[in-house]
Coordinates of C-alpha atoms in Angstrom, one line a residue:
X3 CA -4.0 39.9 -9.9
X4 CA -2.5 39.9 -13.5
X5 CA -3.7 38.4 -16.5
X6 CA -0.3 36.7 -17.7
X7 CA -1.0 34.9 -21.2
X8 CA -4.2 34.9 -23.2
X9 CA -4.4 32.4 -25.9
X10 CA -6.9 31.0 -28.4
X11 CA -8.2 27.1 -27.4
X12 CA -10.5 26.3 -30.2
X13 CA -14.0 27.2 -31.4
X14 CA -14.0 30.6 -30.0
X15 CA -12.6 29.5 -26.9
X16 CA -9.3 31.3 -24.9
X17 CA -7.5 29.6 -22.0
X18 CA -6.7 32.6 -19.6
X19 CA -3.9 32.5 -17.3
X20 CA -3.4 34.4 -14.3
X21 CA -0.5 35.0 -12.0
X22 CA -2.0 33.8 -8.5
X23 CA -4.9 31.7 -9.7
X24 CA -5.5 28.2 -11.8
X25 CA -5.9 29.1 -15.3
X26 CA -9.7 29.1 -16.4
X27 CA -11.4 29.3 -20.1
X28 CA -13.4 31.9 -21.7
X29 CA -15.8 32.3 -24.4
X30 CA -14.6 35.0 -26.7
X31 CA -17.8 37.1 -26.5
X32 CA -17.0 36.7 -22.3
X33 CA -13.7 38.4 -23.1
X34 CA -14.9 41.0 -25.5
X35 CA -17.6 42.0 -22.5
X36 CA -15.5 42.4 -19.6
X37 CA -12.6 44.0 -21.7
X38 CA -9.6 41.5 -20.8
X39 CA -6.1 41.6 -22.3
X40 CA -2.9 40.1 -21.6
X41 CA -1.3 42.0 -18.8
X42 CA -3.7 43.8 -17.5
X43 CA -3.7 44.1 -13.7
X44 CA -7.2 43.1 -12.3
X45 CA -9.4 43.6 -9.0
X46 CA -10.1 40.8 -7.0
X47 CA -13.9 42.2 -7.6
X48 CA -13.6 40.9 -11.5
X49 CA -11.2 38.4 -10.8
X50 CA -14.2 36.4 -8.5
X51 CA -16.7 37.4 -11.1
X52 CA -14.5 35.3 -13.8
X53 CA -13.6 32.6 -11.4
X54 CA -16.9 31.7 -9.6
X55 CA -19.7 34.0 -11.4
X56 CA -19.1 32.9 -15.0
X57 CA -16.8 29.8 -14.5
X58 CA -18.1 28.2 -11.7
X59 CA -21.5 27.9 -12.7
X60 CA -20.7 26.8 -16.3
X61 CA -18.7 24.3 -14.0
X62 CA -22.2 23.3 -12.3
X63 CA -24.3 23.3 -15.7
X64 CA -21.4 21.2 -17.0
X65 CA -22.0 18.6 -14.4
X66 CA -25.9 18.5 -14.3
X67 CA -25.8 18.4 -18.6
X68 CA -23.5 14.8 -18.2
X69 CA -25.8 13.6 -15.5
X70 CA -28.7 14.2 -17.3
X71 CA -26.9 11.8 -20.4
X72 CA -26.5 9.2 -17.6
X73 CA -25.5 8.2 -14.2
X74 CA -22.2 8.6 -13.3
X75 CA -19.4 8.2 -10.8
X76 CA -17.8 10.8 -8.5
X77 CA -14.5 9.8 -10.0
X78 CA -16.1 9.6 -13.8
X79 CA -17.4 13.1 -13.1
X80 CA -14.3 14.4 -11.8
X81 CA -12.5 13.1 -14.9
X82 CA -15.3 14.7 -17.6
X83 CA -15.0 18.5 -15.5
X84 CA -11.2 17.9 -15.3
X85 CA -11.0 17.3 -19.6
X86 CA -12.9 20.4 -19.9
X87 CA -10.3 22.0 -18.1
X88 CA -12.0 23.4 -14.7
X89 CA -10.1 24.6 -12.0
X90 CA -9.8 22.1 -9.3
X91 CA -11.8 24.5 -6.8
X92 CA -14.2 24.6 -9.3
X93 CA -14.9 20.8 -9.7
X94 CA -14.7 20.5 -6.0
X95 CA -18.0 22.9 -5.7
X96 CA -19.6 21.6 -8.8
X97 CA -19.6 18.1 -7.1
X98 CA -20.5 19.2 -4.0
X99 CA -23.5 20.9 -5.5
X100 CA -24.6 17.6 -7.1
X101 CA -23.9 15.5 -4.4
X102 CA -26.5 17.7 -2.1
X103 CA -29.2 17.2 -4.5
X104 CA -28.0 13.3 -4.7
X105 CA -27.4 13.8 -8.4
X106 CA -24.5 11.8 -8.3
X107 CA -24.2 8.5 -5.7
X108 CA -21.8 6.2 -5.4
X109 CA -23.3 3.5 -3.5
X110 CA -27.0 3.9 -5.7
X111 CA -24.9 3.8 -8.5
X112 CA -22.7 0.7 -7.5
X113 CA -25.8 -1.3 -6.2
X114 CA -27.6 -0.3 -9.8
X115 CA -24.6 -1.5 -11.3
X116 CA -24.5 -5.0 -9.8
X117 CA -28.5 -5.1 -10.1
X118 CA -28.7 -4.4 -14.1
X119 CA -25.1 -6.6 -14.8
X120 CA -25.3 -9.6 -12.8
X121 CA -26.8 -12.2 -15.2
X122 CA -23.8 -10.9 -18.1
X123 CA -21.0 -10.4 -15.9
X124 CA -19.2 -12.0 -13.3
X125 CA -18.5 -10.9 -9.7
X126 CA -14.6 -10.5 -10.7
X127 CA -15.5 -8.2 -13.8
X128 CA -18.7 -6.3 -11.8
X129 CA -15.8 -5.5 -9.3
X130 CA -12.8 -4.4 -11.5
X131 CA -15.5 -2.5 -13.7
X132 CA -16.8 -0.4 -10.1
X133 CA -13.5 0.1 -8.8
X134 CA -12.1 1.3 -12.1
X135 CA -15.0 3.9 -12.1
X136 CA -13.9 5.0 -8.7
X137 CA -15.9 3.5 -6.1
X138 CA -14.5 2.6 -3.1
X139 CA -13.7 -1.3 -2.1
X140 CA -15.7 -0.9 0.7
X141 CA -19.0 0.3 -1.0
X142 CA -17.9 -2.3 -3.8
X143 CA -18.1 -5.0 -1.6
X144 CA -21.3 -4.3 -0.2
X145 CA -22.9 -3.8 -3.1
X146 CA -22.0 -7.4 -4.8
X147 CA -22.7 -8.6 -1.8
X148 CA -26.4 -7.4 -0.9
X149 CA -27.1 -7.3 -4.8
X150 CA -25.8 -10.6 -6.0
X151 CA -28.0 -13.2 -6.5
X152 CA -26.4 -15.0 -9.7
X153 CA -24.4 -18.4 -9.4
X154 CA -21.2 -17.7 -10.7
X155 CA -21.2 -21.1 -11.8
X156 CA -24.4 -20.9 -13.6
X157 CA -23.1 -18.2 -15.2
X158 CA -20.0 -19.7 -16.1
X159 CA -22.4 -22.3 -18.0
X160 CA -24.0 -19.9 -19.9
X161 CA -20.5 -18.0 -21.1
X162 CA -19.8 -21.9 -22.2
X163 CA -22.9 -22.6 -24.1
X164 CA -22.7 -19.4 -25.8
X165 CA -19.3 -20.1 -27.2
X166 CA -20.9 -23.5 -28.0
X167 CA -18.1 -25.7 -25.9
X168 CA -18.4 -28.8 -26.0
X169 CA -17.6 -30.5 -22.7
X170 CA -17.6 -34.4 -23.7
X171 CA -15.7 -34.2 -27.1
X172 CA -13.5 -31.1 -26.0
X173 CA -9.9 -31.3 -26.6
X174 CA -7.3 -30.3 -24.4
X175 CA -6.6 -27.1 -26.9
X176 CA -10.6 -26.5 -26.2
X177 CA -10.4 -26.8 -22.6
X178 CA -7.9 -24.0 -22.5
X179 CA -9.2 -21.7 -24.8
X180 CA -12.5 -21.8 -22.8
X181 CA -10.7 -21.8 -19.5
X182 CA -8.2 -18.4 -20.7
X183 CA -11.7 -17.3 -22.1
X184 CA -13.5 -17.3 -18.5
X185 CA -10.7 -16.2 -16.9
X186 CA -10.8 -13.1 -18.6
X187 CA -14.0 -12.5 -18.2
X188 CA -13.1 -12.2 -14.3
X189 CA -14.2 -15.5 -13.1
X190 CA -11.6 -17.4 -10.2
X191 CA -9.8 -20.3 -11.3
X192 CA -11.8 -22.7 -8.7
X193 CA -15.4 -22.0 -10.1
X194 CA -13.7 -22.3 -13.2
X195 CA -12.3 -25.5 -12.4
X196 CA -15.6 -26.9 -10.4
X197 CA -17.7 -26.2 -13.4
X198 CA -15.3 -28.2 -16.1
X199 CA -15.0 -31.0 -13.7
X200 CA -18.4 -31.2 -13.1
X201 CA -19.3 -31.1 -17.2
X202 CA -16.6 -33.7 -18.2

């Protein structure tokens, strides 16, 4: 294995390229210790010390550190190892560490989710929020629908009262605004429509 390019990334930081491997960071007191320099022909010894001694579990400490901050995602976890630039195989084996311990959860985290935002947000935006965070549709669905217990028309009420609407002298300009209004907030056109009817 040969160390190809060695070049500064910030804050006493080098990104370290090799010719048969993913490219990994190290500290520069890292580099001063095991002696590296651009070219130089390594064992596969020192090359697995780097890669999964020294990088892998900073890549495991990484992931428990932005657990600890809060609860996240597969997918949100994946994207936070993958900024800090960690080899893929590395990410893979931080997250299968975590998910052994069941530090990270997707379907706790989705049923949490619906749990704590289901009086504020509406089945529409609960979904688009879970699946934007990388949970799957099917876990998703099961979670709005064993952790739901908010009518989406009440709700809809509430959103209306908060923006102070009006619904016997609204005008027509009104009506849409509030209507655009719920629609963004991920609400179907029906229960829009029901509740506006209903209020006239």
């Amino acid at each position: 294995m040969i160390i190809t390019e060695i070049k500064p990334c910030g804050k006493g930081k080098y990104q370290v390229s090799f010719d048969l491997a993913e490219e990994v960071i190290l500290y520069k007191g890292e580099m001063r210790m095991l002696g590296l320099e651009e070219h130089m022909t390594i064992d596969n010894e020192l090359f697995e010390q780097i890669y999964y001694e020294i990088v892998g579990k900073r890549a495991v400490k990484r992931a428990m550190h932005l657990l600890e901050r809060m609860d996240r995602t597969e997918e949100q976890l994946r994207r936070k190892l993958t900024e800090g630039k960690y080899p893929q195989e590395l990410i893979d084996r931080a997250i299968e560490y975590v998910e052994s311990y069941h530090y990270i959860d997707d379907e706790r985290y989705a049923h949490t989710f619906v749990r704590l935002n289901q009086e504020r947000r509406s089945i529409g935006r609960m979904r688009m929020d879970l699946l934007s965070r990388g949970i799957s549709q099917e876990l998703v669905e099961c979670a709005l629908e064993e952790e739901n217990e908010t009518s989406q028309e009440e709700l809809i009420k509430k959103f209306m009262e908060k923006k102070h609407y009006d619904s016997e002298n609204a005008t027509i300009t009104e009506k849409k605004r509030i209507y655009q209004f719920l629609l963004r907030k991920g609400f179907r056109c029906e229960e829009i429509m029901r509740v506006l009817r209903v209020a006239e």
